[in-house]
Coordinates of C-alpha atoms and ligand atoms in Angstrom, one line a residue:
Chain A
M5 CA 68.1 110.8 93.5
I6 CA 71.4 111.1 95.4
E7 CA 72.6 114.6 96.2
T8 CA 76.2 115.1 97.1
D9 CA 79.0 117.7 96.9
V10 CA 81.6 115.6 94.9
T11 CA 81.2 112.5 92.8
V12 CA 84.3 110.6 92.0
I13 CA 84.1 108.2 89.0
G14 CA 86.7 105.4 89.2
G15 CA 88.2 103.7 92.3
G16 CA 91.8 103.3 91.1
P17 CA 94.7 105.2 92.6
A18 CA 93.5 108.5 91.2
G19 CA 89.9 108.0 92.4
L20 CA 91.0 106.9 95.9
A21 CA 93.3 109.8 96.6
S22 CA 91.0 112.4 95.1
A23 CA 88.0 111.1 97.0
L24 CA 90.0 111.2 100.3
K25 CA 91.2 114.7 99.7
A26 CA 87.8 116.0 98.7
A27 CA 86.2 114.3 101.8
E28 CA 88.3 116.6 104.1
K29 CA 85.7 119.3 103.4
S30 CA 82.8 117.8 101.5
N31 CA 80.4 114.9 101.1
V32 CA 81.8 112.5 98.6
L33 CA 80.3 109.6 96.6
L34 CA 82.8 107.2 95.0
L35 CA 81.7 105.0 92.1
E36 CA 83.7 102.0 91.0
R37 CA 82.8 99.7 88.0
G38 CA 84.6 96.6 89.3
N39 CA 84.0 94.7 92.5
E40 CA 87.1 95.9 94.3
L41 CA 89.0 99.1 94.8
G42 CA 92.6 99.9 93.6
G43 CA 92.2 99.9 89.8
I44 CA 95.2 98.3 88.2
L45 CA 97.2 98.1 91.4
P46 CA 95.9 94.8 92.9
Q47 CA 97.3 92.9 89.8
C48 CA 100.7 94.8 89.8
I49 CA 102.2 92.5 92.4
H50 CA 105.8 93.6 91.7
E51 CA 107.5 96.2 93.7
G52 CA 108.3 99.7 92.7
F53 CA 105.4 101.8 93.9
G54 CA 105.4 104.6 96.5
N55 CA 109.1 105.6 96.4
F56 CA 108.1 109.3 96.7
I57 CA 105.0 109.2 98.8
F58 CA 105.9 106.5 101.3
N59 CA 109.7 106.7 100.8
K60 CA 109.9 102.9 100.3
M61 CA 109.3 100.5 97.4
L62 CA 105.9 98.9 97.8
T63 CA 104.1 96.4 95.7
G64 CA 100.9 97.6 93.9
P65 CA 98.5 95.8 96.3
E66 CA 100.4 97.3 99.3
Y67 CA 100.1 100.8 97.9
A68 CA 96.4 100.3 97.2
Q69 CA 95.8 98.9 100.7
Y70 CA 96.9 102.1 102.4
Y71 CA 94.3 104.1 100.5
I72 CA 91.6 101.4 100.7
N73 CA 91.9 101.4 104.5
E74 CA 91.6 105.1 104.5
I75 CA 88.5 105.0 102.4
I76 CA 86.9 102.4 104.6
N77 CA 87.5 104.5 107.7
S78 CA 86.2 107.6 106.1
K79 CA 82.6 108.8 105.6
I80 CA 82.8 108.5 101.9
I81 CA 79.9 106.7 100.4
L82 CA 81.2 103.9 98.2
K83 CA 79.4 102.0 95.5
T84 CA 81.3 99.2 93.8
N85 CA 80.0 97.1 90.8
T86 CA 78.5 100.4 89.7
T87 CA 78.8 101.6 86.1
V88 CA 78.3 105.2 85.2
L89 CA 76.1 105.4 82.0
S90 CA 76.1 109.1 81.3
I91 CA 77.0 112.6 82.5
D92 CA 74.8 115.4 81.1
P93 CA 75.6 119.1 80.6
N94 CA 74.0 119.9 84.0
K95 CA 76.4 117.6 85.7
N96 CA 73.7 115.0 86.4
I97 CA 75.1 111.5 86.5
V98 CA 73.2 108.3 85.7
A99 CA 74.7 105.1 87.0
T100 CA 73.5 101.6 87.5
N101 CA 74.2 98.5 89.6
S102 CA 72.3 95.3 90.3
T103 CA 70.9 96.3 93.7
D104 CA 70.0 99.9 93.2
G105 CA 68.9 99.7 89.6
I106 CA 69.2 103.1 88.0
I107 CA 70.8 105.7 90.2
R108 CA 70.5 109.4 89.5
I109 CA 73.1 111.7 91.1
K110 CA 73.1 115.4 91.4
S111 CA 76.5 116.7 92.4
K112 CA 78.2 120.1 92.7
S113 CA 81.4 118.9 91.2
I114 CA 82.7 115.7 89.5
I115 CA 86.1 114.1 89.4
L116 CA 86.8 111.9 86.4
A117 CA 89.3 109.2 87.4
M118 CA 88.5 106.5 84.9
G119 CA 92.2 105.8 84.0
C120 CA 93.1 104.3 80.8
R121 CA 92.7 101.2 78.6
E122 CA 95.1 99.0 76.7
R123 CA 95.4 99.4 73.0
T124 CA 94.4 96.2 71.2
R125 CA 95.4 94.4 68.1
S126 CA 92.8 96.2 65.9
Q127 CA 94.2 99.6 66.8
I128 CA 97.6 98.8 65.2
L129 CA 96.0 96.7 62.4
L130 CA 98.0 93.6 63.2
P131 CA 97.5 91.1 60.3
G132 CA 96.8 87.4 60.5
T133 CA 94.2 84.9 61.8
R134 CA 92.1 85.4 64.9
P135 CA 93.0 82.3 67.1
A136 CA 92.9 82.0 70.8
G137 CA 96.0 82.9 72.7
I138 CA 96.3 86.6 72.0
Y139 CA 96.1 88.8 75.1
T140 CA 96.9 92.3 76.1
A141 CA 99.7 92.4 78.7
G142 CA 97.3 93.7 81.4
T143 CA 94.8 90.9 80.7
A144 CA 97.6 88.3 81.0
Q145 CA 98.6 90.0 84.2
H146 CA 95.1 89.7 85.6
L147 CA 94.9 86.0 84.6
I148 CA 98.2 85.1 86.2
N149 CA 98.2 87.3 89.3
I150 CA 94.5 87.5 90.3
D151 CA 92.9 84.5 88.7
G152 CA 95.8 82.1 88.8
Y153 CA 95.8 80.8 85.2
M154 CA 98.6 80.7 82.7
P155 CA 97.7 82.1 79.3
G156 CA 100.4 80.1 77.5
K157 CA 103.7 78.3 77.5
N158 CA 105.8 79.7 74.7
I159 CA 105.4 83.5 74.7
I160 CA 106.1 86.2 72.3
I161 CA 105.6 89.8 73.5
L162 CA 105.0 92.7 71.1
G163 CA 105.9 96.1 72.4
S164 CA 108.4 97.0 75.1
G165 CA 106.3 99.2 77.3
N166 CA 106.6 98.7 81.1
V167 CA 103.7 96.3 81.5
G168 CA 105.1 94.1 78.7
L169 CA 108.5 93.9 80.4
I170 CA 107.0 93.2 83.8
M171 CA 105.0 90.4 82.2
A172 CA 108.0 88.9 80.5
R173 CA 109.6 88.4 83.9
R174 CA 106.4 87.2 85.4
F175 CA 105.9 84.6 82.7
S176 CA 109.4 83.3 83.1
L177 CA 109.1 83.0 86.9
E178 CA 105.8 81.1 86.4
G179 CA 107.6 78.6 84.2
A180 CA 106.8 79.8 80.7
N181 CA 109.4 80.2 78.0
V182 CA 109.5 83.9 76.8
I183 CA 111.0 83.7 73.3
G184 CA 111.5 87.4 72.9
V185 CA 110.2 91.0 73.1
Y186 CA 109.7 92.7 69.8
E187 CA 109.6 96.5 69.6
I188 CA 108.9 98.5 66.4
M189 CA 110.8 101.6 67.6
P190 CA 114.6 101.8 67.7
N191 CA 114.4 102.4 71.5
A192 CA 112.8 100.4 74.2
G193 CA 109.4 101.7 75.4
G194 CA 109.9 101.0 79.1
L195 CA 112.3 102.2 81.8
T196 CA 115.9 101.0 81.9
R197 CA 115.3 99.5 85.3
N198 CA 112.7 97.2 83.8
I199 CA 114.9 96.3 80.8
V200 CA 117.6 95.2 83.2
Q201 CA 115.6 93.5 86.0
C202 CA 112.9 92.0 83.8
L203 CA 114.7 91.0 80.6
D204 CA 118.5 90.9 81.2
D205 CA 118.1 89.1 84.5
Y206 CA 116.2 86.3 82.7
N207 CA 118.1 86.3 79.4
I208 CA 115.1 87.4 77.5
P209 CA 116.1 89.0 74.2
L210 CA 114.8 92.4 73.1
F211 CA 114.5 92.9 69.3
L212 CA 114.4 96.6 68.5
S213 CA 113.1 97.9 65.1
H214 CA 111.1 94.7 64.7
T215 CA 107.4 94.0 64.3
I216 CA 105.0 91.2 63.8
T217 CA 103.9 90.8 60.2
N218 CA 101.5 87.9 60.5
I219 CA 99.7 85.8 63.1
V220 CA 99.4 82.1 62.2
G221 CA 97.1 79.5 63.7
E222 CA 93.5 78.3 63.3
K223 CA 92.1 77.5 66.8
R224 CA 95.2 78.4 68.8
V225 CA 98.1 80.7 67.9
E226 CA 100.8 78.5 66.3
G227 CA 103.3 81.1 65.6
V228 CA 104.0 84.6 64.3
N229 CA 106.0 86.1 61.5
V230 CA 108.4 88.8 62.6
A231 CA 110.5 91.2 60.5
K232 CA 112.8 94.1 60.9
V233 CA 111.4 97.5 60.0
D234 CA 113.1 100.4 58.1
E235 CA 113.2 103.9 59.3
Y236 CA 109.6 104.5 58.2
F237 CA 108.5 101.5 60.2
K238 CA 107.8 99.5 57.1
P239 CA 108.7 95.8 57.4
I240 CA 111.7 94.7 55.4
L241 CA 110.4 91.6 53.6
E242 CA 113.7 89.8 53.2
T243 CA 114.1 89.8 57.1
E244 CA 110.8 88.1 57.7
R245 CA 110.9 84.8 59.7
H246 CA 108.5 82.5 61.3
I247 CA 108.6 81.9 65.1
P248 CA 106.5 79.1 66.6
C249 CA 104.7 80.2 69.8
D250 CA 101.3 79.5 71.6
C251 CA 100.7 82.9 73.1
L252 CA 101.1 86.4 71.9
I253 CA 101.1 89.3 74.4
L254 CA 100.4 92.8 73.3
S255 CA 102.0 95.7 75.2
I256 CA 101.4 98.4 72.6
G257 CA 100.3 101.4 74.7
L258 CA 97.5 102.8 76.8
I259 CA 94.8 105.4 76.0
P260 CA 92.7 107.4 78.4
E261 CA 89.2 106.1 78.8
I262 CA 87.2 109.2 77.9
E263 CA 84.0 107.7 76.4
L264 CA 81.8 109.2 79.2
C265 CA 82.8 112.7 78.2
K266 CA 81.3 112.4 74.8
N267 CA 78.0 114.0 75.7
I268 CA 79.5 117.0 77.5
N269 CA 81.8 119.6 76.0
I270 CA 85.1 118.7 77.5
K271 CA 88.3 119.5 75.6
I272 CA 90.6 116.6 74.7
D273 CA 94.3 116.9 74.0
N274 CA 95.2 115.6 70.5
I275 CA 98.5 114.1 71.7
T276 CA 97.7 112.6 75.1
K277 CA 94.2 111.7 74.0
G278 CA 93.3 112.6 77.5
I279 CA 91.3 115.4 79.2
I280 CA 92.9 118.9 79.0
V281 CA 93.3 120.3 82.5
D282 CA 94.5 123.5 84.2
N283 CA 96.7 123.7 87.2
K284 CA 93.8 122.9 89.5
M285 CA 93.1 119.7 87.5
E286 CA 89.9 121.2 86.3
S287 CA 88.8 120.4 82.8
S288 CA 87.4 122.9 80.3
F289 CA 84.0 122.2 81.8
P290 CA 83.6 124.2 85.0
G291 CA 83.2 121.9 88.0
I292 CA 84.4 118.8 86.3
F293 CA 87.9 117.8 87.4
A294 CA 90.2 115.0 86.1
C295 CA 93.2 113.2 87.5
G296 CA 95.4 110.2 86.9
N297 CA 95.8 108.4 83.6
I298 CA 92.6 109.9 82.1
V299 CA 94.7 113.0 81.8
H300 CA 97.9 111.4 80.4
V301 CA 99.6 108.1 81.2
Y302 CA 101.9 108.7 84.1
D303 CA 105.1 106.7 84.7
L304 CA 104.7 106.5 88.5
V305 CA 101.6 106.0 90.6
D306 CA 103.0 108.5 93.1
D307 CA 102.5 111.2 90.5
V308 CA 99.0 110.0 89.9
T309 CA 98.3 110.4 93.6
Y310 CA 99.7 113.9 93.6
S311 CA 97.5 114.9 90.7
A312 CA 94.5 113.3 92.4
E313 CA 95.1 115.2 95.6
I314 CA 95.1 118.5 93.7
A315 CA 91.9 117.5 91.9
G316 CA 90.3 116.4 95.1
K317 CA 91.1 119.5 97.0
N318 CA 89.8 121.8 94.3
A319 CA 86.7 119.7 93.6
G320 CA 86.0 119.8 97.3
N321 CA 86.3 123.6 97.3
Y322 CA 84.3 124.1 94.1
I323 CA 81.6 126.7 94.2
D324 CA 79.4 127.2 91.2
F325 CA 79.2 130.8 90.2
E326 CA 79.5 133.0 87.1
R327 CA 83.3 133.4 86.8
G328 CA 83.5 136.0 84.1
E329 CA 86.8 136.2 82.2
I330 CA 89.7 134.4 83.9
E331 CA 93.1 135.1 82.8
E332 CA 94.6 132.0 81.1
I333 CA 98.1 131.1 80.3
K334 CA 98.4 128.4 77.6
V335 CA 101.4 126.0 78.1
I336 CA 102.6 125.1 74.7
P337 CA 104.9 122.2 73.7
G338 CA 107.7 123.4 71.4
R339 CA 110.9 121.8 70.0
N340 CA 111.2 118.1 71.0
V341 CA 108.3 118.3 73.4
S342 CA 105.5 115.9 72.7
Y343 CA 103.1 117.3 75.4
V344 CA 102.9 119.2 78.6
V345 CA 100.4 118.7 81.5
P346 CA 98.7 120.8 82.8
Q347 CA 98.0 122.5 79.4
I348 CA 96.6 125.6 81.0
I349 CA 97.6 127.8 84.0
K350 CA 94.7 129.7 85.6
N351 CA 94.8 132.0 88.6
K352 CA 98.4 133.1 88.9
D353 CA 97.9 133.5 92.6
C354 CA 98.5 129.8 93.1
N355 CA 101.3 128.0 94.8
T356 CA 104.0 126.1 93.0
I357 CA 102.9 124.1 89.9
K358 CA 104.5 120.9 88.7
L359 CA 104.6 120.5 84.9
Y360 CA 104.9 117.1 83.5
L361 CA 106.3 116.7 80.0
R362 CA 107.3 114.0 77.6
V363 CA 109.9 114.3 74.8
I364 CA 109.5 113.1 71.2
K365 CA 113.0 111.7 70.7
E366 CA 116.0 110.9 72.8
E367 CA 118.7 113.6 73.1
R368 CA 121.7 114.1 75.2
N369 CA 123.0 117.3 77.0
V370 CA 119.9 119.4 76.6
N371 CA 118.3 122.5 78.2
I372 CA 114.6 122.6 79.0
I373 CA 113.8 126.2 78.3
L374 CA 110.6 128.0 79.4
K375 CA 109.7 131.1 77.6
D376 CA 107.2 133.8 78.6
G377 CA 106.0 134.4 75.1
N378 CA 109.4 134.7 73.5
T379 CA 111.5 135.6 76.5
P380 CA 113.4 132.8 78.2
I381 CA 112.6 132.8 82.0
F382 CA 113.7 129.4 83.2
Q383 CA 116.2 126.8 82.1
K384 CA 117.0 123.4 83.4
K385 CA 119.8 121.1 82.2
E386 CA 119.3 117.4 81.6
R387 CA 122.1 115.0 80.6
I388 CA 119.6 112.8 78.8
V389 CA 115.9 113.0 77.8
K390 CA 114.0 109.9 76.5
P391 CA 110.4 109.3 75.6
P392 CA 109.7 106.7 78.3
E393 CA 111.0 108.9 81.1
M394 CA 108.6 111.7 82.0
L395 CA 110.2 115.0 82.9
R396 CA 109.1 117.2 85.8
I397 CA 109.5 120.9 86.2
N398 CA 108.6 122.7 89.4
L399 CA 107.4 126.3 88.8
S400 CA 107.8 128.5 91.8
K401 CA 105.1 130.9 92.8
Q402 CA 107.4 133.8 91.9
L403 CA 108.1 132.5 88.4
I404 CA 104.4 132.0 87.8
E405 CA 103.5 135.5 88.9
S406 CA 106.2 136.9 86.7
I407 CA 104.6 135.5 83.5
S408 CA 103.2 138.5 81.5
N409 CA 102.2 136.8 78.2
N410 CA 99.3 134.4 77.8
E411 CA 101.6 131.8 76.4
L412 CA 104.3 129.7 78.1
N413 CA 106.4 128.0 75.5
I414 CA 108.6 125.0 76.3
D415 CA 111.5 124.0 74.1
I416 CA 114.2 121.3 74.5
R417 CA 117.4 122.3 72.9
C418 CA 120.9 120.8 72.8
V419 CA 123.3 122.8 75.0
N420 CA 125.6 123.8 72.2
E421 CA 122.8 125.0 69.9
Chain B
M18 CA 130.8 86.3 86.3
N19 CA 129.1 88.9 84.2
N20 CA 131.2 92.0 84.2
D21 CA 129.0 94.1 82.0
I22 CA 126.4 96.0 83.9
T23 CA 123.7 98.5 82.9
C24 CA 123.4 101.1 85.6
I25 CA 119.8 101.7 86.5
I26 CA 120.3 104.6 89.0
C27 CA 119.5 107.4 86.5
P28 CA 118.0 107.5 83.0
L29 CA 121.4 107.7 81.3
G30 CA 121.6 103.9 81.8
C31 CA 125.5 103.7 81.4
K32 CA 126.9 100.4 80.3
I33 CA 129.6 99.8 82.9
H34 CA 132.4 97.3 82.5
I35 CA 133.9 96.3 85.8
E36 CA 137.1 94.3 86.6
E37 CA 138.1 93.0 89.9
E38 CA 141.6 92.2 91.2
N39 CA 142.1 91.4 94.9
N40 CA 139.0 93.4 95.9
D41 CA 140.2 96.3 93.8
F42 CA 137.7 97.4 91.1
T43 CA 138.4 99.2 87.9
F44 CA 135.5 100.6 85.8
S45 CA 135.0 101.8 82.3
G46 CA 131.9 103.3 80.7
N47 CA 130.3 104.9 83.8
I48 CA 129.9 108.6 84.2
C49 CA 129.6 108.9 87.9
S50 CA 130.4 107.4 91.3
K51 CA 126.9 106.3 91.9
G52 CA 127.3 103.9 89.0
E53 CA 130.5 102.5 90.6
K54 CA 128.7 101.8 93.9
Y55 CA 125.8 100.2 92.0
S56 CA 128.0 98.0 89.9
I57 CA 130.1 96.7 92.8
L58 CA 126.8 95.7 94.5
E59 CA 125.6 94.0 91.3
I60 CA 128.9 92.0 91.1
K61 CA 129.2 91.1 94.8
N62 CA 125.6 90.7 95.9
P63 CA 122.9 91.3 93.3
I64 CA 119.6 91.3 95.3
R65 CA 116.0 91.6 94.2
I66 CA 112.7 91.8 96.1
V67 CA 110.9 88.6 95.3
T68 CA 107.2 89.1 94.5
T69 CA 104.7 86.3 93.7
T70 CA 101.3 84.9 94.7
V71 CA 100.4 82.1 97.0
F72 CA 97.1 80.1 97.2
V73 CA 94.7 81.3 99.9
D74 CA 91.6 79.8 101.5
N75 CA 88.3 81.6 102.2
D76 CA 89.2 84.8 100.4
N77 CA 87.4 86.6 97.5
H78 CA 90.3 85.5 95.3
R79 CA 92.3 82.2 94.9
L80 CA 95.6 84.0 95.2
L81 CA 97.2 86.3 97.8
P82 CA 100.1 88.5 96.5
V83 CA 103.2 88.3 98.7
R84 CA 106.8 89.7 98.7
S85 CA 110.1 89.2 100.4
K86 CA 110.6 91.7 103.2
K87 CA 114.2 92.3 102.0
G88 CA 116.2 91.6 98.9
I89 CA 117.2 88.1 98.1
H90 CA 120.2 87.0 95.9
K91 CA 118.9 87.0 92.3
D92 CA 120.0 83.4 91.7
L93 CA 117.6 82.3 94.4
V94 CA 114.5 84.2 93.1
L95 CA 113.2 81.3 91.1
K96 CA 113.7 78.8 93.9
C97 CA 111.8 81.0 96.3
I98 CA 108.9 81.2 93.9
V99 CA 108.8 77.5 93.4
E100 CA 108.9 77.0 97.2
L101 CA 106.0 79.5 97.6
S102 CA 103.9 77.8 94.9
K103 CA 103.6 74.8 97.2
I104 CA 101.9 76.5 100.1
K105 CA 98.3 77.5 100.9
V106 CA 97.5 80.1 103.5
K107 CA 94.5 80.7 105.7
T108 CA 92.6 83.9 106.3
P109 CA 92.3 86.3 108.1
I110 CA 95.5 88.0 106.9
K111 CA 96.7 91.5 107.3
C112 CA 98.9 93.3 104.8
G113 CA 102.5 92.9 106.2
D114 CA 101.8 89.6 108.1
I115 CA 104.5 87.0 107.8
I116 CA 103.5 84.2 105.4
Y117 CA 106.7 82.2 105.3
E118 CA 109.6 82.5 107.6
N119 CA 113.3 82.5 106.7
I120 CA 112.8 81.3 103.1
L121 CA 115.5 78.9 101.8
G122 CA 117.6 79.8 104.9
T123 CA 118.2 83.3 103.7
G124 CA 117.0 84.8 106.9
V125 CA 114.4 86.8 104.9
N126 CA 110.6 86.5 105.6
I127 CA 107.9 86.6 103.0
I128 CA 105.0 88.9 103.9
A129 CA 101.5 89.5 102.6
S130 CA 100.9 92.4 100.2
R131 CA 97.3 92.9 101.1
D132 CA 94.6 92.2 103.6
S133 CA 92.5 89.1 102.9
S134 CA 89.0 89.6 101.6
N135 CA 89.2 93.1 100.5
I136 CA 86.1 94.8 99.3
Ligands
SF4_23 S1 126.7 105.6 86.2 FE1 125.9 107.6 87.0 S2 125.4 108.7 85.2 FE2 125.6 106.5 84.5 S3 123.5 105.7 84.7 FE3 124.6 105.3 86.6 S4 124.0 107.0 87.9 FE4 123.5 107.6 85.8

């Protein structure tokens, strides 16, 4: 039995930053399933990380290296190659690895930092045969950037999320022929910067409102059928055409990896599919905190680190006691708001709070309006809002203290409405 | 010369058309002056940070991620990567160490993106 103050599950950017912050005041145990730290960062060899925290554009491995060095120089107890099997309602953790066997851990607080997983073919019911040559974008990224293998020569990419776009460029630079990126939505899923620097720079075409209707091939992918879709995302049969290729890359979204929470009563958000948190990054289960992509999928690792530091600080300070009734303000997504994180504000005596929100559809010249119940209390203008670009709102201490209802409603409305 | 540029400075992503006459630029499509600055740079000297991997000996992995210390003209990116695919580096290496000096005569160094043999 190991006894500790804080156990952090997951050694990616969220786990690293939260462990370091918690270790300023407490004993910390960090558990990582893989054989190295950094989560997805070591394979994200492109630049674009750390613009806010380090004030420069770093690559993924560089960003990770900073935190890995800090962890090595700290007194945090680190166990890699260690899989957590369960968490019970008394916050007892059971984990395993090949040297310790079964490890039982008693810890005062827990930080969930397991990140997210890529969606696969079966989650979008992609029809066709099941040949070799179909990979998720992240798996292809690992093969090329870590293992040094090329997954194919003639590549089709389904989905225009950021990982898919980054991989389109990477495949081109490694000598493959990227035939095109096909996106079912009428708008690209990734950031404009990536459309320009990953597709336009390499003359890779992007087909919007298109999907794959069939995968063809026995042993190896021989091609796919693609078709335009109508406004209800149904393929238009007359537009279907066959495109030969030997590799299909799926970049069709990420979902928080919450399997470990199944045995404990932790509330999950229907939209983000991640853990519901309050402004201290505490879940609905007292003493269990969450940060990073297990809460919702962030655009920037810098924001993951910020959320992790909040979780780490509060998990480090956590004291178990009967809390009685705590006043709670629910943050509720309204018109053209898909979700808001944190979903709950507790303890109005906190400092500023950063709200993250994503919109449902693209709109121009809008106001983001915050309402205390029904009374508008804050308004921020945006020239454009789009689903791939997360919006941030900083709530001042004063504003938070002024809220008198137990609901904070957020709407996005066109300026002239 | 490609005179149509998508500005990446803010989420609006304006499509800017730029014309040059004797170092005088005229723009259409952009909303703000940041876009003008960006499109001039994209016309005159479009640079990108080059990122790739090189082979490495005696490390936990076969590959070491590297990047250019500064931006390199985008037409040279592929050449740089081909050049870097020919080398093999030896450990120990620290994040930031120079892996390849003055690549293709650009004056830009290629540096390591991580320490060798990370845990
Ligand atoms: S031109 Fe100005 S408004 Fe348009 S995308 Fe660039 S920075 Fe944004």
